[in-house]
Amino acid sequence: MSDDAPADEPTKDEIQRALKAFKKRLKLYKRDDESKLGGGAFSSGKASGIVGIRLPDGHRPETWAALEAKKRIKRIPGTQTYELLPPPGSK
């Protein structure tokens, strides 16, 4: 670890890996939801209604708190799920 970061603060690499894991898990759940039967035989499918997921295991709570502070993820009030926010500077 570098001398300028406290021991409990996540590194940039940890934050990037956690965000990547979150995006992959969200994409997986959305694709699974879209692939369910019932869209109709001649339809192009249906859009997923999933907007948030529970945080993937394997990352420290401090890492998720850092992502929340950077406005990359946001907790959905009243649930244990988080949604992905657009990167800063994009619309």
The first five atom37 places (N, CA, C, CB, O) and aatype in JSON, in Angstrom:
{
  "aatype": [12, 15, 3, 3, 0, 14, 0, 3, 6, 14, 16, 11, 3, 6, 9, 5, 1, 0, 10, 11, 0, 13, 11, 11, 1, 10, 11, 10, 18, 11, 1, 3, 3, 6, 15, 11, 10, 7, 7, 7, 0, 13, 15, 15, 7, 11, 0, 15, 7, 9, 19, 7, 9, 1, 10, 14, 3, 7, 8, 1, 14, 6, 16, 17, 0, 0, 10, 6, 0, 11, 11, 1, 9, 11, 1, 9, 14, 7, 16, 5, 16, 18, 6, 10, 10, 14, 14, 14, 7, 15, 11],
  "atom_mask": [
    [1, 1, 1, 1, 1],
    [1, 1, 1, 1, 1],
    [1, 1, 1, 1, 1],
    [1, 1, 1, 1, 1],
    [1, 1, 1, 1, 1],
    [1, 1, 1, 1, 1],
    [1, 1, 1, 1, 1],
    [1, 1, 1, 1, 1],
    [1, 1, 1, 1, 1],
    [1, 1, 1, 1, 1],
    [1, 1, 1, 1, 1],
    [1, 1, 1, 1, 1],
    [1, 1, 1, 1, 1],
    [1, 1, 1, 1, 1],
    [1, 1, 1, 1, 1],
    [1, 1, 1, 1, 1],
    [1, 1, 1, 1, 1],
    [1, 1, 1, 1, 1],
    [1, 1, 1, 1, 1],
    [1, 1, 1, 1, 1],
    [1, 1, 1, 1, 1],
    [1, 1, 1, 1, 1],
    [1, 1, 1, 1, 1],
    [1, 1, 1, 1, 1],
    [1, 1, 1, 1, 1],
    [1, 1, 1, 1, 1],
    [1, 1, 1, 1, 1],
    [1, 1, 1, 1, 1],
    [1, 1, 1, 1, 1],
    [1, 1, 1, 1, 1],
    [1, 1, 1, 1, 1],
    [1, 1, 1, 1, 1],
    [1, 1, 1, 1, 1],
    [1, 1, 1, 1, 1],
    [1, 1, 1, 1, 1],
    [1, 1, 1, 1, 1],
    [1, 1, 1, 1, 1],
    [1, 1, 1, 0, 1],
    [1, 1, 1, 0, 1],
    [1, 1, 1, 0, 1],
    [1, 1, 1, 1, 1],
    [1, 1, 1, 1, 1],
    [1, 1, 1, 1, 1],
    [1, 1, 1, 1, 1],
    [1, 1, 1, 0, 1],
    [1, 1, 1, 1, 1],
    [1, 1, 1, 1, 1],
    [1, 1, 1, 1, 1],
    [1, 1, 1, 0, 1],
    [1, 1, 1, 1, 1],
    [1, 1, 1, 1, 1],
    [1, 1, 1, 0, 1],
    [1, 1, 1, 1, 1],
    [1, 1, 1, 1, 1],
    [1, 1, 1, 1, 1],
    [1, 1, 1, 1, 1],
    [1, 1, 1, 1, 1],
    [1, 1, 1, 0, 1],
    [1, 1, 1, 1, 1],
    [1, 1, 1, 1, 1],
    [1, 1, 1, 1, 1],
    [1, 1, 1, 1, 1],
    [1, 1, 1, 1, 1],
    [1, 1, 1, 1, 1],
    [1, 1, 1, 1, 1],
    [1, 1, 1, 1, 1],
    [1, 1, 1, 1, 1],
    [1, 1, 1, 1, 1],
    [1, 1, 1, 1, 1],
    [1, 1, 1, 1, 1],
    [1, 1, 1, 1, 1],
    [1, 1, 1, 1, 1],
    [1, 1, 1, 1, 1],
    [1, 1, 1, 1, 1],
    [1, 1, 1, 1, 1],
    [1, 1, 1, 1, 1],
    [1, 1, 1, 1, 1],
    [1, 1, 1, 0, 1],
    [1, 1, 1, 1, 1],
    [1, 1, 1, 1, 1],
    [1, 1, 1, 1, 1],
    [1, 1, 1, 1, 1],
    [1, 1, 1, 1, 1],
    [1, 1, 1, 1, 1],
    [1, 1, 1, 1, 1],
    [1, 1, 1, 1, 1],
    [1, 1, 1, 1, 1],
    [1, 1, 1, 1, 1],
    [1, 1, 1, 0, 1],
    [1, 1, 1, 1, 1],
    [1, 1, 1, 1, 1]
  ],
  "atom_positions": [
    [[0.83, -1.18, 0.0], [0.0, 0.0, 0.0], [0.87, 1.24, 0.0], [-0.94, 0.0, 1.2], [2.0, 1.23, 0.49]],
    [[0.35, 2.28, -0.54], [1.1, 3.52, -0.58], [1.0, 4.23, 0.77], [0.59, 4.43, -1.7], [0.11, 3.96, 1.57]],
    [[1.93, 5.12, 1.01], [1.98, 5.82, 2.29], [0.92, 6.9, 2.42], [3.33, 6.41, 2.5], [0.6, 7.31, 3.53]],
    [[0.36, 7.38, 1.29], [-0.59, 8.47, 1.35], [-2.03, 8.02, 1.6], [-0.53, 9.24, 0.07], [-2.88, 8.87, 1.88]],
    [[-2.34, 6.72, 1.51], [-3.69, 6.22, 1.74], [-3.76, 5.47, 3.07], [-4.14, 5.31, 0.57], [-2.88, 4.66, 3.36]],
    [[-4.8, 5.74, 3.87], [-4.97, 4.96, 5.11], [-5.2, 3.48, 4.8], [-6.15, 5.53, 5.93], [-5.63, 3.13, 3.7]],
    [[-4.92, 2.63, 5.76], [-5.0, 1.19, 5.56], [-6.43, 0.72, 5.25], [-4.47, 0.46, 6.78], [-6.61, -0.25, 4.51]],
    [[-7.44, 1.38, 5.82], [-8.82, 0.94, 5.6], [-9.44, 1.53, 4.34], [-9.66, 1.3, 6.79], [-10.56, 1.14, 3.98]],
    [[-8.78, 2.44, 3.66], [-9.31, 3.05, 2.45], [-8.99, 2.16, 1.25], [-8.73, 4.47, 2.25], [-7.85, 1.72, 1.1]],
    [[-9.99, 1.89, 0.39], [-9.74, 1.02, -0.75], [-8.85, 1.69, -1.8], [-11.06, 0.59, -1.39], [-8.87, 2.91, -1.97]],
    [[-8.08, 0.88, -2.49], [-7.22, 1.4, -3.54], [-8.05, 1.63, -4.81], [-6.04, 0.42, -3.82], [-9.19, 1.17, -4.92]],
    [[-7.46, 2.34, -5.76], [-8.13, 2.61, -7.02], [-8.43, 1.3, -7.75], [-7.27, 3.53, -7.91], [-9.48, 1.16, -8.38]],
    [[-7.51, 0.35, -7.68], [-7.7, -0.94, -8.32], [-8.88, -1.71, -7.7], [-6.42, -1.78, -8.22], [-9.67, -2.32, -8.42]],
    [[-8.98, -1.68, -6.38], [-10.1, -2.35, -5.7], [-11.43, -1.74, -6.11], [-9.94, -2.26, -4.17], [-12.4, -2.46, -6.33]],
    [[-11.47, -0.43, -6.22], [-12.7, 0.26, -6.61], [-13.08, -0.11, -8.04], [-12.53, 1.79, -6.48], [-14.25, -0.35, -8.32]],
    [[-12.11, -0.15, -8.94], [-12.37, -0.51, -10.33], [-12.87, -1.94, -10.45], [-11.12, -0.31, -11.17], [-13.79, -2.22, -11.22]],
    [[-12.26, -2.86, -9.69], [-12.69, -4.26, -9.74], [-14.11, -4.42, -9.2], [-11.72, -5.15, -8.95], [-14.9, -5.2, -9.74]],
    [[-14.43, -3.7, -8.13], [-15.77, -3.78, -7.55], [-16.81, -3.23, -8.53], [-15.83, -3.01, -6.22], [-17.89, -3.81, -8.68]],
    [[-16.51, -2.11, -9.18], [-17.44, -1.53, -10.14], [-17.64, -2.47, -11.33], [-16.94, -0.16, -10.62], [-18.75, -2.62, -11.83]],
    [[-16.57, -3.09, -11.78], [-16.66, -4.04, -12.89], [-17.53, -5.24, -12.5], [-15.25, -4.51, -13.32], [-18.35, -5.7, -13.3]],
    [[-17.35, -5.74, -11.28], [-18.16, -6.86, -10.8], [-19.64, -6.46, -10.72], [-17.66, -7.34, -9.42], [-20.52, -7.25, -11.06]],
    [[-19.9, -5.24, -10.26], [-21.28, -4.75, -10.16], [-21.91, -4.67, -11.55], [-21.31, -3.37, -9.47], [-23.05, -5.1, -11.74]],
    [[-21.19, -4.11, -12.51], [-21.72, -3.97, -13.87], [-21.99, -5.33, -14.5], [-20.74, -3.19, -14.75], [-23.02, -5.52, -15.15]],
    [[-21.08, -6.29, -14.3], [-21.26, -7.62, -14.86], [-22.48, -8.32, -14.26], [-20.01, -8.47, -14.63], [-23.26, -8.95, -14.98]],
    [[-22.63, -8.2, -12.95], [-23.77, -8.83, -12.28], [-25.08, -8.19, -12.74], [-23.63, -8.71, -10.75], [-26.06, -8.9, -12.99]],
    [[-25.12, -6.86, -12.85], [-26.32, -6.17, -13.3], [-26.68, -6.59, -14.73], [-26.13, -4.65, -13.22], [-27.84, -6.82, -15.03]],
    [[-25.68, -6.67, -15.6], [-25.9, -7.08, -16.99], [-26.44, -8.51, -17.05], [-24.58, -6.98, -17.8], [-27.35, -8.8, -17.83]],
    [[-25.9, -9.39, -16.22], [-26.36, -10.78, -16.18], [-27.82, -10.86, -15.78], [-25.5, -11.59, -15.21], [-28.61, -11.56, -16.41]],
    [[-28.19, -10.14, -14.72], [-29.58, -10.16, -14.26], [-30.53, -9.57, -15.31], [-29.71, -9.39, -12.95], [-31.63, -10.08, -15.5]],
    [[-30.11, -8.49, -15.97], [-30.96, -7.88, -16.99], [-31.16, -8.83, -18.17], [-30.35, -6.55, -17.48], [-32.28, -8.99, -18.65]],
    [[-30.08, -9.46, -18.63], [-30.22, -10.39, -19.75], [-31.06, -11.6, -19.38], [-28.84, -10.86, -20.22], [-31.84, -12.08, -20.21]],
    [[-30.93, -12.08, -18.17], [-31.74, -13.2, -17.72], [-33.21, -12.81, -17.7], [-31.29, -13.67, -16.32], [-34.07, -13.59, -18.11]],
    [[-33.51, -11.6, -17.23], [-34.89, -11.13, -17.17], [-35.46, -10.95, -18.58], [-34.97, -9.8, -16.4], [-36.63, -11.27, -18.81]],
    [[-34.67, -10.45, -19.51], [-35.13, -10.24, -20.88], [-35.35, -11.54, -21.63], [-34.14, -9.38, -21.62], [-36.13, -11.58, -22.58]],
    [[-34.67, -12.61, -21.25], [-34.75, -13.86, -22.0], [-35.9, -14.76, -21.55], [-33.44, -14.6, -21.88], [-36.08, -15.84, -22.11]],
    [[-36.66, -14.36, -20.57], [-37.76, -15.19, -20.1], [-38.84, -15.3, -21.18], [-38.35, -14.62, -18.8], [-39.01, -14.41, -22.0]],
    [[-39.57, -16.41, -21.14], [-40.67, -16.62, -22.09], [-41.8, -15.64, -21.8], [-41.18, -18.08, -22.02], [-41.93, -15.13, -20.69]],
    [[-42.59, -15.4, -22.79], [-43.76, -14.55, -22.61], [-43.69, -13.25, -23.38], [0.0, 0.0, 0.0], [-44.59, -12.42, -23.28]],
    [[-42.66, -13.07, -24.16], [-42.56, -11.87, -24.97], [-43.38, -11.95, -26.24], [0.0, 0.0, 0.0], [-43.55, -10.95, -26.93]],
    [[-43.9, -13.12, -26.55], [-44.68, -13.31, -27.77], [-43.81, -13.93, -28.85], [0.0, 0.0, 0.0], [-42.61, -13.66, -28.93]],
    [[-44.42, -14.76, -29.67], [-43.67, -15.49, -30.69], [-43.07, -14.58, -31.76], [-44.57, -16.5, -31.35], [-42.0, -14.88, -32.3]],
    [[-43.74, -13.49, -32.06], [-43.28, -12.63, -33.14], [-42.76, -11.28, -32.63], [-44.39, -12.39, -34.14], [-42.56, -10.35, -33.41]],
    [[-42.55, -11.19, -31.35], [-42.05, -9.93, -30.8], [-40.52, -9.96, -30.74], [-42.64, -9.66, -29.39], [-39.9, -11.0, -30.9]],
    [[-39.96, -8.81, -30.51], [-38.5, -8.73, -30.41], [-38.05, -8.87, -28.97], [-38.0, -7.41, -30.99], [-36.92, -8.51, -28.63]],
    [[-38.9, -9.38, -28.13], [-38.55, -9.56, -26.72], [-39.14, -8.45, -25.88], [0.0, 0.0, 0.0], [-40.02, -7.72, -26.32]],
    [[-38.65, -8.34, -24.69], [-39.14, -7.29, -23.8], [-37.95, -6.68, -23.09], [-40.18, -7.84, -22.79], [-36.92, -7.32, -22.9]],
    [[-38.12, -5.45, -22.69], [-37.07, -4.76, -21.95], [-37.09, -5.22, -20.49], [-37.24, -3.22, -22.04], [-38.15, -5.53, -19.95]],
    [[-35.96, -5.25, -19.89], [-35.85, -5.66, -18.49], [-36.36, -4.55, -17.58], [-34.41, -6.03, -18.14], [-36.16, -3.37, -17.85]],
    [[-37.0, -4.94, -16.52], [-37.47, -3.98, -15.53], [-36.5, -3.84, -14.36], [0.0, 0.0, 0.0], [-36.78, -3.13, -13.4]],
    [[-35.37, -4.53, -14.44], [-34.39, -4.51, -13.35], [-33.58, -3.22, -13.41], [-33.46, -5.74, -13.43], [-32.98, -2.91, -14.44]],
    [[-33.58, -2.48, -12.31], [-32.79, -1.25, -12.25], [-31.69, -1.32, -11.19], [-33.69, -0.06, -11.97], [-30.74, -0.54, -11.22]],
    [[-31.83, -2.26, -10.25], [-30.83, -2.37, -9.19], [-30.66, -3.8, -8.73], [0.0, 0.0, 0.0], [-31.53, -4.65, -8.94]],
    [[-29.51, -4.05, -8.08], [-29.2, -5.38, -7.57], [-28.54, -5.26, -6.21], [-28.27, -6.15, -8.56], [-28.12, -4.18, -5.79]],
    [[-28.45, -6.4, -5.51], [-27.67, -6.44, -4.28], [-26.2, -6.41, -4.64], [-28.01, -7.69, -3.42], [-25.81, -6.86, -5.72]],
    [[-25.39, -5.9, -3.75], [-23.97, -5.81, -4.01], [-23.33, -7.19, -4.1], [-23.28, -4.97, -2.92], [-23.62, -8.06, -3.27]],
    [[-22.47, -7.41, -5.08], [-21.78, -8.7, -5.19], [-20.87, -8.95, -3.98], [-20.96, -8.76, -6.49], [-20.31, -8.02, -3.41]],
    [[-20.74, -10.21, -3.61], [-19.86, -10.58, -2.51], [-18.4, -10.47, -2.96], [-20.16, -12.02, -2.01], [-18.11, -10.41, -4.15]],
    [[-17.51, -10.44, -1.99], [-16.1, -10.48, -2.3], [-15.4, -9.14, -2.25], [0.0, 0.0, 0.0], [-14.2, -9.06, -2.54]],
    [[-16.11, -8.09, -1.9], [-15.5, -6.76, -1.81], [-15.84, -6.15, -0.46], [-15.99, -5.85, -2.98], [-16.92, -6.37, 0.09]],
    [[-14.91, -5.39, 0.06], [-15.1, -4.79, 1.39], [-16.18, -3.71, 1.36], [-13.77, -4.2, 1.9], [-16.38, -3.06, 0.33]],
    [[-16.88, -3.5, 2.47], [-17.89, -2.44, 2.54], [-17.3, -1.05, 2.26], [-18.54, -2.44, 3.91], [-17.99, -0.18, 1.73]],
    [[-16.04, -0.85, 2.61], [-15.4, 0.44, 2.36], [-15.31, 0.73, 0.86], [-14.0, 0.48, 2.99], [-15.37, 1.89, 0.44]],
    [[-15.16, -0.33, 0.06], [-15.07, -0.16, -1.38], [-16.4, 0.32, -1.94], [-14.65, -1.48, -2.06], [-16.44, 1.21, -2.79]],
    [[-17.49, -0.27, -1.47], [-18.82, 0.15, -1.93], [-19.13, 1.57, -1.44], [-19.9, -0.84, -1.44], [-19.77, 2.34, -2.15]],
    [[-18.7, 1.9, -0.23], [-18.91, 3.25, 0.28], [-18.15, 4.27, -0.57], [-18.46, 3.35, 1.75], [-18.65, 5.37, -0.81]],
    [[-16.96, 3.9, -1.03], [-16.17, 4.8, -1.89], [-16.87, 4.99, -3.24], [-14.75, 4.24, -2.11], [-16.9, 6.11, -3.76]],
    [[-17.44, 3.93, -3.79], [-18.17, 4.06, -5.06], [-19.42, 4.92, -4.89], [-18.56, 2.68, -5.59], [-19.79, 5.68, -5.78]],
    [[-20.07, 4.77, -3.74], [-21.24, 5.59, -3.47], [-20.85, 7.06, -3.3], [-21.97, 5.09, -2.21], [-21.57, 7.95, -3.75]],
    [[-19.72, 7.32, -2.65], [-19.24, 8.69, -2.47], [-18.85, 9.32, -3.8], [-18.05, 8.71, -1.5], [-18.97, 10.53, -3.98]],
    [[-18.36, 8.49, -4.73], [-17.98, 8.99, -6.06], [-19.16, 9.11, -7.0], [-16.92, 8.09, -6.67], [-19.01, 9.45, -8.17]],
    [[-20.36, 8.81, -6.48], [-21.6, 8.89, -7.26], [-21.6, 7.94, -8.47], [-21.82, 10.32, -7.74], [-22.07, 8.31, -9.55]],
    [[-21.08, 6.72, -8.27], [-21.11, 5.7, -9.33], [-22.24, 4.7, -9.09], [-19.77, 4.95, -9.4], [-22.79, 4.15, -10.04]],
    [[-22.59, 4.48, -7.8], [-23.73, 3.65, -7.45], [-24.56, 4.41, -6.43], [-23.28, 2.26, -6.89], [-24.07, 5.31, -5.75]],
    [[-25.85, 4.03, -6.33], [-26.74, 4.7, -5.38], [-27.67, 3.66, -4.78], [-27.54, 5.84, -6.07], [-28.22, 2.82, -5.49]],
    [[-27.85, 3.73, -3.48], [-28.77, 2.8, -2.82], [-30.2, 3.21, -3.1], [-28.51, 2.76, -1.3], [-30.55, 4.39, -3.03]],
    [[-31.02, 2.22, -3.41], [-32.45, 2.46, -3.62], [-33.1, 2.48, -2.24], [-33.1, 1.37, -4.56], [-33.03, 1.49, -1.52]],
    [[-33.73, 3.6, -1.86], [-34.28, 3.74, -0.5], [-35.27, 2.63, -0.15], [-34.96, 5.08, -0.36], [-36.1, 2.24, -0.97]],
    [[-35.17, 2.13, 1.06], [-36.07, 1.11, 1.56], [-35.73, -0.31, 1.14], [0.0, 0.0, 0.0], [-36.48, -1.24, 1.43]],
    [[-34.6, -0.49, 0.45], [-34.2, -1.82, -0.01], [-32.72, -2.02, 0.27], [-34.51, -2.0, -1.52], [-32.04, -1.12, 0.75]],
    [[-32.24, -3.21, -0.04], [-30.82, -3.5, 0.07], [-30.19, -3.55, -1.32], [-30.58, -4.84, 0.81], [-29.15, -4.17, -1.51]],
    [[-30.82, -2.9, -2.28], [-30.32, -2.91, -3.65], [-29.71, -1.56, -4.02], [-31.44, -3.28, -4.62], [-30.05, -0.52, -3.45]],
    [[-28.82, -1.63, -5.0], [-28.12, -0.44, -5.48], [-28.31, -0.36, -6.98], [-26.61, -0.46, -5.11], [-28.42, -1.38, -7.66]],
    [[-28.34, 0.87, -7.5], [-28.42, 1.06, -8.94], [-27.15, 1.71, -9.45], [-29.63, 1.91, -9.31], [-26.44, 2.39, -8.7]],
    [[-26.87, 1.51, -10.72], [-25.69, 2.07, -11.35], [-26.04, 3.47, -11.87], [-25.18, 1.15, -12.5], [-27.05, 3.64, -12.56]],
    [[-25.22, 4.44, -11.53], [-25.43, 5.8, -12.0], [-24.53, 6.05, -13.21], [-25.14, 6.83, -10.88], [-23.48, 5.42, -13.34]],
    [[-24.93, 6.96, -14.1], [-24.06, 7.25, -15.24], [-22.75, 7.89, -14.78], [-24.76, 8.17, -16.23], [-22.72, 8.55, -13.74]],
    [[-21.68, 7.7, -15.54], [-20.4, 8.3, -15.15], [-20.52, 9.81, -15.07], [-19.28, 7.91, -16.14], [-21.29, 10.41, -15.81]],
    [[-19.76, 10.42, -14.17], [-19.81, 11.89, -14.05], [-19.43, 12.55, -15.37], [-18.86, 12.38, -12.93], [-18.48, 12.14, -16.03]],
    [[-20.19, 13.58, -15.74], [-19.9, 14.31, -16.97], [-20.67, 13.81, -18.18], [0.0, 0.0, 0.0], [-20.58, 14.41, -19.25]],
    [[-21.44, 12.71, -18.04], [-22.23, 12.22, -19.16], [-23.71, 12.48, -18.87], [-21.97, 10.71, -19.41], [-24.12, 12.67, -17.72]],
    [[-24.49, 12.46, -19.92], [-25.93, 12.71, -19.74], [-26.73, 11.46, -19.95], [-26.41, 13.77, -20.7], [-27.95, 11.49, -19.84]]
  ]
}
